[in-house]
Coordinates of C-alpha atoms in Angstrom, one line a residue:
Chain A
M100 CA 47.0 77.1 32.7
H101 CA 50.1 75.5 31.2
P102 CA 52.4 74.1 34.0
L103 CA 55.3 76.2 32.7
F104 CA 53.5 79.4 33.2
R105 CA 52.3 78.8 36.7
T106 CA 55.0 80.8 38.4
P107 CA 57.2 83.7 37.2
N108 CA 60.3 81.7 38.0
R109 CA 59.3 79.0 35.7
V110 CA 58.7 81.4 32.9
I111 CA 62.1 83.0 33.3
A112 CA 63.8 79.7 33.6
M113 CA 62.1 78.5 30.5
L114 CA 63.0 81.6 28.4
V115 CA 66.6 81.5 29.5
G116 CA 66.9 77.8 28.8
W117 CA 65.1 78.1 25.5
T118 CA 67.5 80.9 24.4
L119 CA 70.6 78.8 25.3
F120 CA 69.0 75.8 23.5
S121 CA 68.2 77.9 20.4
A122 CA 71.7 79.3 20.2
G123 CA 73.3 75.8 20.7
L124 CA 71.0 74.3 18.2
S125 CA 71.8 77.2 15.7
A126 CA 75.4 76.3 15.9
L127 CA 74.7 72.6 15.5
V128 CA 72.4 73.0 12.5
G129 CA 74.8 75.6 11.0
G130 CA 77.6 73.0 11.3
I131 CA 75.4 70.3 9.7
A132 CA 74.2 72.5 6.9
D133 CA 77.5 74.1 6.3
V134 CA 76.4 77.6 7.3
P135 CA 78.9 80.0 9.1
P136 CA 78.1 80.1 12.8
W137 CA 77.2 83.8 13.0
H138 CA 74.9 83.5 10.0
G139 CA 73.2 80.5 11.7
L140 CA 72.8 82.5 14.9
A141 CA 71.2 85.4 13.1
L142 CA 68.9 83.4 11.0
Y143 CA 67.9 80.3 13.0
T144 CA 67.8 81.4 16.6
P145 CA 64.8 83.8 16.2
T146 CA 62.9 81.2 14.2
Y147 CA 63.4 78.6 17.0
F148 CA 61.6 81.0 19.3
L149 CA 58.6 80.5 17.1
W150 CA 58.6 76.8 18.0
L151 CA 57.4 77.8 21.4
L152 CA 54.3 79.2 19.9
F153 CA 53.5 75.8 18.5
L154 CA 54.8 73.5 21.3
I155 CA 53.4 75.2 24.4
P156 CA 49.7 75.2 23.2
N157 CA 50.1 71.5 22.5
Y158 CA 49.4 71.0 26.2
Y159 CA 45.8 72.0 25.6
L160 CA 45.5 69.7 22.7
C161 CA 46.9 66.9 24.8
R162 CA 44.3 67.7 27.5
A163 CA 41.5 67.7 24.9
L164 CA 42.7 64.3 23.6
P165 CA 43.1 62.1 26.7
L166 CA 45.0 58.9 26.3
D167 CA 42.0 56.7 27.1
R168 CA 41.7 53.1 26.0
G169 CA 40.8 52.8 22.3
A170 CA 41.7 56.4 21.6
W171 CA 45.2 55.8 20.4
S172 CA 44.5 56.0 16.6
K173 CA 42.6 59.2 17.2
V174 CA 45.5 60.7 19.3
I175 CA 48.2 59.6 16.9
G176 CA 46.2 60.8 13.8
T177 CA 45.4 64.2 15.2
Q178 CA 48.8 64.9 16.7
T179 CA 50.5 63.9 13.3
L180 CA 48.2 66.2 11.4
I181 CA 48.8 69.1 13.7
L182 CA 52.6 68.4 13.5
V183 CA 52.5 68.6 9.7
V184 CA 50.3 71.7 9.7
T185 CA 52.4 73.5 12.3
G186 CA 55.7 72.4 10.6
L187 CA 54.4 74.0 7.4
I188 CA 53.3 77.2 9.1
W189 CA 56.7 77.4 10.9
A190 CA 58.6 76.9 7.6
L191 CA 56.6 79.7 6.0
L192 CA 57.1 82.1 8.9
A193 CA 60.9 81.2 9.0
R194 CA 61.1 81.8 5.2
G195 CA 59.4 85.2 5.7
Y196 CA 61.9 86.1 8.3
A197 CA 64.7 85.0 5.9
L198 CA 63.3 87.3 3.3
I199 CA 63.3 90.2 5.7
L200 CA 66.8 89.4 6.8
D201 CA 67.9 89.2 3.2
S202 CA 66.8 92.7 2.5
L203 CA 68.1 94.2 5.8
A204 CA 71.5 92.6 5.8
P205 CA 72.5 91.7 2.2
S206 CA 75.8 90.4 3.4
I207 CA 74.1 87.3 4.8
P208 CA 72.6 85.0 2.2
A209 CA 69.7 84.3 4.4
L210 CA 67.3 82.7 1.9
E211 CA 70.0 80.3 0.8
H212 CA 70.9 79.4 4.4
F213 CA 67.2 78.8 5.1
S214 CA 66.9 76.3 2.3
Q215 CA 70.2 74.7 3.4
G216 CA 69.0 74.1 6.9
L217 CA 65.3 73.5 6.2
F218 CA 65.3 69.7 6.2
T219 CA 67.4 69.4 9.3
N220 CA 65.3 71.9 11.1
L221 CA 62.0 70.2 10.2
V222 CA 63.4 66.9 11.5
I223 CA 64.4 68.6 14.7
F224 CA 61.1 70.3 14.9
A225 CA 59.3 66.9 14.6
C226 CA 61.4 65.4 17.3
G227 CA 60.9 68.3 19.5
Y228 CA 57.1 68.2 18.9
E229 CA 57.0 64.5 19.8
F230 CA 59.1 65.2 22.9
F231 CA 56.6 67.9 24.1
V232 CA 53.7 65.6 23.4
L233 CA 55.2 63.0 25.7
L234 CA 56.1 65.6 28.2
H235 CA 52.5 67.0 28.2
Y236 CA 50.9 63.6 28.6
L237 CA 53.2 62.9 31.5
L238 CA 52.4 66.1 33.2
I239 CA 48.7 65.5 32.7
A240 CA 48.9 62.1 34.1
L241 CA 50.7 63.4 37.2
E242 CA 48.2 66.2 37.7
R243 CA 45.3 63.8 37.4
G244 CA 46.9 61.6 40.0
R245 CA 47.3 64.5 42.3
D246 CA 43.7 65.6 41.7
L247 CA 42.4 62.2 42.5
E248 CA 44.4 62.0 45.6
Q249 CA 43.1 65.4 46.7
A250 CA 39.5 64.4 46.0
A251 CA 40.1 61.2 48.0
L252 CA 41.6 63.2 50.9
Q253 CA 38.7 65.6 50.8
Q254 CA 36.2 62.7 50.8
E255 CA 37.9 61.2 53.8
L256 CA 37.9 64.6 55.6
L257 CA 34.2 65.0 55.0
T258 CA 33.4 61.5 56.2
S259 CA 35.3 62.1 59.3
K260 CA 33.5 65.4 59.8
A261 CA 30.1 63.7 59.4
E262 CA 31.2 61.1 61.9
L263 CA 32.4 63.7 64.3
R264 CA 29.1 65.5 64.0
A265 CA 27.1 62.4 64.7
L266 CA 29.3 61.7 67.7
R267 CA 29.1 65.2 68.9
A268 CA 25.3 65.1 68.5
T269 CA 25.1 62.0 70.6
I270 CA 27.6 63.1 73.2
H271 CA 26.1 66.6 73.0
P272 CA 25.4 67.5 76.6
H273 CA 21.8 68.4 75.9
F274 CA 21.1 65.1 74.3
L275 CA 22.7 63.1 77.1
F276 CA 21.1 65.3 79.8
N277 CA 17.7 64.7 78.1
A278 CA 18.4 61.0 77.9
L279 CA 19.5 60.8 81.5
N280 CA 16.5 62.8 82.7
A281 CA 14.1 60.6 80.8
L282 CA 15.8 57.6 82.4
A283 CA 15.7 59.0 85.9
N284 CA 12.0 59.8 85.4
I285 CA 11.0 56.3 84.3
T286 CA 13.2 54.0 86.4
D287 CA 10.8 54.0 89.4
S288 CA 7.5 54.1 87.6
E289 CA 8.4 51.8 84.6
P290 CA 11.5 49.6 85.2
A291 CA 10.9 47.5 82.1
Q292 CA 10.6 50.6 79.9
A293 CA 13.8 51.9 81.5
R294 CA 15.7 48.8 80.7
H295 CA 14.5 48.9 77.1
F296 CA 15.5 52.6 77.0
C297 CA 19.1 51.8 78.1
L298 CA 19.4 49.2 75.4
R299 CA 18.3 51.6 72.7
L300 CA 20.7 54.2 74.0
A301 CA 23.6 51.7 74.0
D302 CA 22.8 50.6 70.5
F303 CA 22.6 54.2 69.3
L304 CA 25.9 55.1 70.8
R305 CA 27.5 51.9 69.6
Y306 CA 26.5 52.6 66.0
S307 CA 27.8 56.2 66.1
V308 CA 31.2 55.1 67.4
A309 CA 31.5 52.1 65.2
Y310 CA 31.0 54.1 62.1
A311 CA 33.7 56.5 63.0
D312 CA 35.9 54.6 60.5
R313 CA 33.5 53.0 58.1
P314 CA 32.2 55.2 55.2
T315 CA 29.5 52.8 54.1
A316 CA 26.6 51.2 55.9
T317 CA 23.4 49.6 54.6
L318 CA 20.1 51.3 54.4
G319 CA 18.8 48.8 56.9
A320 CA 21.5 49.7 59.5
E321 CA 20.9 53.4 59.0
L322 CA 17.2 53.0 59.5
E323 CA 17.8 51.1 62.7
H324 CA 20.1 53.8 63.9
V325 CA 17.6 56.6 63.4
E326 CA 14.8 54.3 65.0
N327 CA 17.0 54.0 68.1
Y328 CA 17.5 57.8 68.1
L329 CA 13.7 58.3 67.7
S330 CA 12.9 55.8 70.5
I331 CA 15.0 57.9 72.9
E332 CA 13.4 61.1 71.8
R333 CA 10.0 59.5 72.0
E334 CA 10.5 59.0 75.8
R335 CA 10.9 62.8 76.0
F336 CA 8.2 63.9 73.6
G337 CA 5.5 61.4 74.6
Q338 CA 2.4 61.9 72.5
R339 CA 3.9 64.9 70.7
L340 CA 6.1 62.7 68.5
C341 CA 4.7 60.2 66.0
T342 CA 6.9 58.6 63.4
V343 CA 6.2 56.8 60.2
I344 CA 9.1 54.9 58.6
E345 CA 8.4 53.0 55.4
A346 CA 11.1 51.2 53.4
D347 CA 10.8 48.3 50.9
E348 CA 12.4 45.3 52.5
I349 CA 14.5 44.5 49.4
L350 CA 16.1 47.9 49.8
L351 CA 17.5 47.3 53.2
P352 CA 20.8 45.7 52.1
T353 CA 21.5 48.7 49.8
P354 CA 24.9 50.2 50.5
V355 CA 24.6 53.9 51.4
P356 CA 27.0 56.5 53.0
S357 CA 27.1 55.9 56.7
L358 CA 25.4 58.4 59.0
M359 CA 23.5 59.8 56.1
L360 CA 20.0 59.8 57.7
F361 CA 20.9 60.8 61.2
P362 CA 21.6 64.5 60.6
L363 CA 18.3 64.9 58.6
V364 CA 16.3 63.1 61.3
E365 CA 17.9 65.1 64.0
N366 CA 17.1 68.3 62.2
A367 CA 13.5 67.2 61.7
I368 CA 13.2 66.8 65.5
K369 CA 15.2 69.7 66.7
H370 CA 14.1 72.4 64.2
G371 CA 10.8 70.9 63.2
I372 CA 8.7 68.9 65.6
D373 CA 10.1 70.5 68.7
S374 CA 9.0 73.9 67.4
C375 CA 5.4 72.8 67.3
I376 CA 3.3 73.0 70.4
E377 CA 1.3 69.9 69.4
G378 CA 4.4 68.2 68.1
G379 CA 3.7 66.2 64.9
C380 CA 4.6 63.3 62.7
L381 CA 8.0 62.6 61.2
E382 CA 7.7 60.7 58.0
L383 CA 10.6 58.8 56.4
R384 CA 10.0 56.9 53.3
A385 CA 12.5 55.0 51.1
N386 CA 11.7 53.6 47.7
A387 CA 13.4 52.7 44.4
E388 CA 12.5 54.1 41.1
K389 CA 14.3 53.7 37.8
N390 CA 17.4 52.3 39.5
R391 CA 17.5 55.2 41.9
L392 CA 17.0 55.2 45.6
H393 CA 14.7 58.0 46.8
I394 CA 14.5 58.9 50.5
T395 CA 12.2 61.6 51.8
I396 CA 12.0 62.9 55.3
G397 CA 9.1 65.2 56.1
N398 CA 8.1 67.0 59.3
P399 CA 5.9 69.9 60.4
V400 CA 7.5 73.2 61.5
D401 CA 6.0 76.1 63.3
E402 CA 7.3 79.4 61.8
L403 CA 6.7 81.3 65.0
G404 CA 7.7 78.6 67.4
H405 CA 11.0 78.7 69.3
Q406 CA 13.5 77.4 66.9
R407 CA 16.9 76.3 68.0
Q408 CA 19.5 78.0 65.9
G409 CA 21.2 75.7 63.5
T410 CA 24.2 76.4 61.3
G411 CA 23.0 74.3 58.4
S412 CA 26.5 72.7 58.4
G413 CA 25.0 69.2 58.6
L414 CA 23.1 69.7 55.3
I415 CA 26.1 71.3 53.6
S416 CA 28.5 68.6 54.6
L417 CA 26.1 65.8 53.7
R418 CA 25.5 67.4 50.3
Q419 CA 29.3 67.6 49.7
R420 CA 29.7 64.0 50.8
L421 CA 27.1 62.8 48.3
K422 CA 28.7 64.9 45.6
N423 CA 32.2 63.6 46.2
R424 CA 30.9 60.0 46.3
Y425 CA 28.4 60.0 43.4
G426 CA 29.1 63.2 41.4
E427 CA 26.0 64.5 39.8
E428 CA 24.3 61.1 40.2
A429 CA 23.1 61.9 43.7
S430 CA 21.2 64.9 45.1
L431 CA 19.9 66.3 48.3
H432 CA 17.1 68.8 48.1
T433 CA 15.2 70.5 50.9
S434 CA 11.9 72.4 50.5
R435 CA 9.6 74.2 52.8
E436 CA 5.9 74.5 52.1
D437 CA 3.5 76.2 54.5
N438 CA 4.1 74.4 57.7
S439 CA 6.1 71.5 56.6
F440 CA 9.7 70.8 55.7
I441 CA 10.9 68.1 53.4
A442 CA 14.3 66.8 52.7
R443 CA 14.8 64.5 49.6
I444 CA 17.8 62.4 48.9
C445 CA 18.3 60.6 45.6
L446 CA 21.1 58.1 45.1
P447 CA 22.0 55.8 42.2
L448 CA 21.3 52.2 43.1
P449 CA 24.1 49.7 42.6
E450 CA 23.2 48.2 39.2
P451 CA 22.1 44.6 39.0
Q452 CA 21.1 43.4 42.5
A453 CA 18.4 45.9 43.3
A454 CA 16.8 45.5 39.9
I455 CA 16.8 41.7 39.8
K456 CA 16.0 40.8 43.4
Chain B
M187 CA 2.7 75.6 115.1
A188 CA -0.5 76.6 113.4
K189 CA -1.2 74.6 110.3
R190 CA -1.2 76.6 107.2
E191 CA -3.2 76.2 104.1
P192 CA -1.1 74.3 101.5
I193 CA 0.4 76.4 98.8
N194 CA -1.3 75.9 95.4
C195 CA 1.2 75.1 92.7
L196 CA 1.3 74.3 89.0
I197 CA 3.7 72.1 87.2
V198 CA 4.6 73.3 83.7
D199 CA 6.7 70.9 81.6
D200 CA 6.4 69.6 78.0
E201 CA 7.8 66.2 78.9
P202 CA 5.2 63.8 80.3
H203 CA 7.6 61.8 82.4
A204 CA 9.1 64.9 83.9
R205 CA 5.6 66.2 85.0
Q206 CA 4.8 62.8 86.6
A207 CA 8.1 62.5 88.4
L208 CA 7.9 66.0 89.9
Q209 CA 4.3 65.4 90.9
S210 CA 5.2 62.2 92.7
A211 CA 8.2 63.8 94.3
L212 CA 5.9 66.7 95.6
A213 CA 3.6 64.1 97.1
R214 CA 6.1 64.0 100.0
H215 CA 5.5 67.7 100.7
P216 CA 2.1 68.3 102.1
E217 CA 2.8 72.0 102.4
L218 CA 2.3 72.2 98.7
A219 CA -0.8 71.1 96.7
V220 CA -0.4 70.5 93.0
I221 CA -3.5 71.9 91.4
G222 CA -2.6 71.3 87.8
L223 CA -0.2 70.0 85.2
C224 CA 0.5 72.0 82.0
E225 CA 2.0 70.6 78.9
N226 CA 3.0 73.8 77.3
G227 CA 3.2 77.6 77.7
L228 CA -0.3 78.2 76.3
Q229 CA -1.9 75.9 78.9
A230 CA 0.3 77.5 81.5
V231 CA -0.9 81.0 80.7
K232 CA -4.5 79.9 80.7
A233 CA -4.1 78.0 84.0
I234 CA -2.3 80.9 85.7
H235 CA -5.0 83.3 84.6
E236 CA -7.9 81.0 85.7
Q237 CA -6.5 79.2 88.7
R238 CA -4.2 81.8 90.1
P239 CA -1.6 79.5 91.6
Q240 CA 0.8 80.8 94.2
L241 CA 3.7 78.9 92.8
L242 CA 5.0 77.6 89.5
F243 CA 7.4 74.8 88.8
L244 CA 8.4 76.1 85.3
D245 CA 10.4 74.3 82.6
V246 CA 12.4 76.7 80.5
Q247 CA 12.7 75.0 77.2
M248 CA 9.3 74.3 75.7
P249 CA 7.8 74.6 72.2
K250 CA 6.2 77.9 71.0
L251 CA 6.3 79.6 74.4
D252 CA 9.2 79.0 76.7
G253 CA 9.3 79.6 80.4
F254 CA 10.3 83.2 80.1
D255 CA 7.6 83.9 77.5
V256 CA 5.1 82.5 79.9
L257 CA 6.3 85.0 82.6
E258 CA 6.2 87.9 80.1
L259 CA 2.6 87.1 79.3
V260 CA 1.3 86.8 82.9
Q261 CA 3.2 89.8 84.3
E262 CA 0.2 91.3 86.1
Q263 CA -0.4 88.2 88.1
I264 CA 3.0 86.6 88.3
P265 CA 3.3 83.9 91.0
F266 CA 6.4 82.6 92.8
V267 CA 8.5 80.7 90.3
I268 CA 10.9 77.7 90.6
F269 CA 12.6 77.0 87.4
V270 CA 13.1 73.4 86.6
T271 CA 15.4 72.7 83.6
A272 CA 17.9 70.2 82.3
Y273 CA 20.4 72.9 81.5
D274 CA 22.2 75.4 83.7
Q275 CA 22.7 78.0 81.0
Y276 CA 19.4 79.8 82.0
A277 CA 20.4 80.1 85.7
V278 CA 21.5 83.7 85.5
Q279 CA 18.4 84.7 83.5
A280 CA 16.2 82.8 85.9
F281 CA 17.5 84.7 88.9
E282 CA 17.2 88.0 87.1
A283 CA 13.5 87.0 86.7
N284 CA 13.5 86.8 90.5
A285 CA 12.9 83.1 90.6
V286 CA 12.8 81.6 94.1
D287 CA 15.0 78.8 93.1
Y288 CA 16.5 77.0 90.2
L289 CA 16.4 73.1 90.0
L290 CA 18.3 71.0 87.6
K291 CA 16.8 67.9 86.1
P292 CA 16.9 65.1 87.1
V293 CA 15.6 66.7 90.3
D294 CA 17.3 65.7 93.5
P295 CA 14.8 65.1 96.3
K296 CA 17.1 66.9 98.8
R297 CA 17.3 70.0 96.5
L298 CA 13.6 69.9 96.0
A299 CA 13.0 69.9 99.8
Q300 CA 15.3 73.0 100.1
A301 CA 13.4 74.8 97.4
V302 CA 10.1 74.0 99.0
E303 CA 11.4 75.4 102.3
K304 CA 12.5 78.6 100.6
V305 CA 9.0 79.1 99.1
V306 CA 7.2 78.3 102.3
A307 CA 9.3 80.9 104.1
R308 CA 8.6 83.6 101.5
V309 CA 4.9 83.0 100.8
G310 CA 2.9 85.6 102.7
L311 CA 5.9 87.7 103.6
E312 CA 6.6 89.3 100.3
E313 CA 5.3 89.9 96.8
P314 CA 6.3 87.5 94.1
S315 CA 8.8 88.2 91.4
S316 CA 9.0 91.8 90.4
L317 CA 8.0 92.7 86.9
Q318 CA 10.8 95.2 86.2
S319 CA 13.7 92.9 86.8
L320 CA 12.3 90.3 84.4
L321 CA 11.8 92.8 81.7
A322 CA 15.2 94.3 82.0
D323 CA 16.9 91.1 81.1
P324 CA 19.7 92.0 78.8
A325 CA 20.1 88.6 77.2
R326 CA 16.6 88.7 75.8
E327 CA 16.8 92.4 74.8
S328 CA 19.7 92.0 72.5
E329 CA 17.8 89.9 70.0
L330 CA 15.4 91.4 67.5
L331 CA 11.9 90.1 67.9
R332 CA 10.5 87.8 65.2
R333 CA 7.2 87.6 67.0
I334 CA 5.1 89.5 69.6
L335 CA 3.3 87.6 72.3
V336 CA 0.0 89.0 73.4
R337 CA -2.6 87.7 75.8
D338 CA -6.3 88.2 75.7
G339 CA -7.7 86.9 78.9
S340 CA -6.4 83.3 79.0
E341 CA -5.9 83.1 75.3
V342 CA -2.4 83.7 73.9
H343 CA -1.7 85.1 70.4
V344 CA 1.6 84.9 68.7
L345 CA 1.9 87.6 66.1
A346 CA 4.6 87.5 63.4
V347 CA 6.2 91.0 63.4
D348 CA 5.8 91.3 59.6
T349 CA 2.0 91.0 59.9
V350 CA 1.9 94.0 62.4
R351 CA 0.9 97.2 60.6
Y352 CA 1.4 99.7 63.3
I353 CA 1.6 100.0 67.0
E354 CA 0.0 102.7 69.0
A355 CA 1.0 103.9 72.5
A356 CA -1.7 104.2 75.1
D357 CA -0.4 105.0 78.6
D358 CA 1.2 101.9 80.0
Y359 CA -0.2 99.8 77.1
V360 CA 0.5 99.4 73.5
A361 CA -2.2 98.6 70.9
I362 CA -0.8 96.3 68.2
H363 CA -2.8 96.6 64.9
T364 CA -2.8 93.8 62.4
A365 CA -4.9 93.3 59.3
D366 CA -8.2 92.9 61.1
T367 CA -7.5 92.8 64.9
T368 CA -6.0 95.0 67.6
H369 CA -4.2 93.4 70.5
I370 CA -3.5 95.2 73.7
K371 CA -0.2 94.5 75.5
L372 CA 1.2 95.8 78.8
D373 CA 4.4 97.4 77.4
R374 CA 5.9 100.8 76.5
L375 CA 6.2 101.8 72.9
S376 CA 9.8 102.9 73.2
R377 CA 10.8 99.6 74.9
L378 CA 9.0 97.6 72.2
Q379 CA 10.6 99.7 69.5
K380 CA 14.1 98.8 70.7
K381 CA 13.4 95.1 70.2
L382 CA 11.9 95.5 66.7
D383 CA 13.9 95.6 63.4
P384 CA 14.7 99.4 62.9
R385 CA 14.7 98.8 59.1
L386 CA 11.1 97.7 59.3
F387 CA 9.5 99.8 62.0
C388 CA 9.7 103.6 62.0
R389 CA 8.6 105.9 64.8
I390 CA 6.5 108.4 62.8
H391 CA 5.0 110.0 65.9
R392 CA 5.4 110.0 69.6
S393 CA 2.5 107.5 69.8
Y394 CA 2.9 105.6 66.5
L395 CA 5.3 103.0 65.3
L396 CA 4.7 102.1 61.7
N397 CA 5.7 99.0 59.7
I398 CA 6.9 100.8 56.5
N399 CA 5.8 97.8 54.4
F400 CA 2.3 99.0 54.9
L401 CA 2.9 102.6 54.1
A402 CA 1.2 103.6 50.8
R403 CA 2.0 107.3 50.6
I404 CA 2.5 110.5 52.6
E405 CA 0.2 113.4 52.2
S406 CA 1.1 116.9 53.5
E407 CA -1.7 119.1 54.8
S408 CA 0.7 122.0 55.6
K409 CA 4.4 122.5 56.0
D410 CA 4.7 120.8 59.4
S411 CA 1.7 118.5 59.2
R412 CA 1.8 115.3 57.3
I413 CA -0.3 112.2 57.2
A414 CA 0.8 108.6 56.5
I415 CA -1.8 106.8 54.3
L416 CA -1.5 103.0 54.9
T417 CA -2.1 100.4 52.2
D418 CA -5.5 99.7 53.9
K419 CA -6.4 103.4 53.7
R420 CA -5.9 104.0 57.4
E421 CA -4.4 107.4 58.2
L422 CA -1.8 108.1 60.9
P423 CA -0.3 111.4 61.9
I424 CA 3.4 112.1 61.2
S425 CA 5.2 114.4 63.5
R426 CA 8.0 116.6 62.4
S427 CA 10.7 114.4 63.9
G428 CA 8.8 111.4 62.7
Y429 CA 9.0 112.7 59.2
G430 CA 12.8 113.0 59.7
N431 CA 12.9 109.4 60.8
L432 CA 10.9 108.3 57.8
Q433 CA 13.2 110.1 55.4
K434 CA 16.2 108.5 57.0
L435 CA 14.7 105.1 56.6
L436 CA 13.4 105.6 53.0

């Protein structure tokens, strides 16, 4: 949508302004071309309205021809060509109007006045055209800046949402109650284990809090975070939970969005393994292929087990975060087959390091 | 005071440490004897059926069958129950199920001692939890069932409702028919019907509730007598009001 048409007020202001401008210009051109003012008003003013038909759509041409580096010659060439063509079309339409005026009001020598003012009008049209080109490019630049700002804000919002979620999951009463219970149960019987448990819990909480204002972590740190989470849950699940985590060592320093793995692992436990009476194995694998990082998280699920209700907001917000950050380059797919659930993340790897190392 | 026989009890909890901690805490109470530890609802149902404990220490949140499911399945032989859970959101539900007491984890030894005292006072004086109050629990009635729990001796079956073809009323029991088996459950057809998806199950007769996905066609014998032919060729009678219910649904 052209910026001038976005609100009714703008359309009215433009039409009024353009009428005044057309009338003023008619008087001016009439003066230059030695045409009586009333004749100028009758002949030129309506034809100036036609300019709008050529100048307004130029906005879309400007959008189609962005001012990227190296595109200058293309932009100038195309705009000049369109200027010449539209100038000619306008001249033909204005001449047609002069012919009609000639036959309707013989007292005005319209065709003669048309020829008298043609050169001046074409020069003014060219200037007006260039003015609109500049105006449009300026508007487009402003809009793009605003869009970028909006996208950045949205990204920021999503990141903080994810952090909040991770925090809430850790400070979630159930999680803390469960952790405290497990701790109370093992302090007497296994003091060494209890101490280890406290350390893991502290590490887990520390990471969740620390990443409240850091959008990026490394894959290694993310894996350590979910390992801590799993070691807390393992205390509760006992034999019911087995975990397999496999990641190539050279991938560990890879930068990834922070708190990306936790919501997926948490889902796998809460909605997957905890629904199965025998429990099961959570498998997390990370590998690189064709400059892309693939992470899969798989877990069993019991269709008829008690499943805690989830809103799916974790998956949605993670998907959105990936999209904002990587565009179409990244993806998050989930699939359910028979009694297993699999989440797959695919991210572009930062170019040189991963490939060469 | 005459020395009583210790009260036999079962501990049901899916967390290994929780079972051990409770067991060692109960070692200080000679009036109770722990006769078994169960890791999940299935084991609990089996153990209750086979060992007939007088008291259950029952965790609420467990995989597949939770504490309330266990009680639903053993309703004819329900023992005294002390719920042991990490969350207090089930407290109301637990007392509606006539629990003797409700303990929060981690279990405080003093609270445990009080609970044990309560049980000792009640055993022998009264019947354990009444069935009706448990089944009338409004919180659990409001949700539509995804699955139906049935028990055959000590074996538990979890039936997905969409595999159930029809349910037949038989006095205080219902017979639940799936592709090749029939399960008997202590329940009333009208009560079960209320908990099933009304878009899926239609009361075609006073004694029959039909899953309409398995309805092949309707044959009329006379004006007021119709028969439902199922996809597996089984035939069920349709009453006049049942035919009305079917027409509304289809």
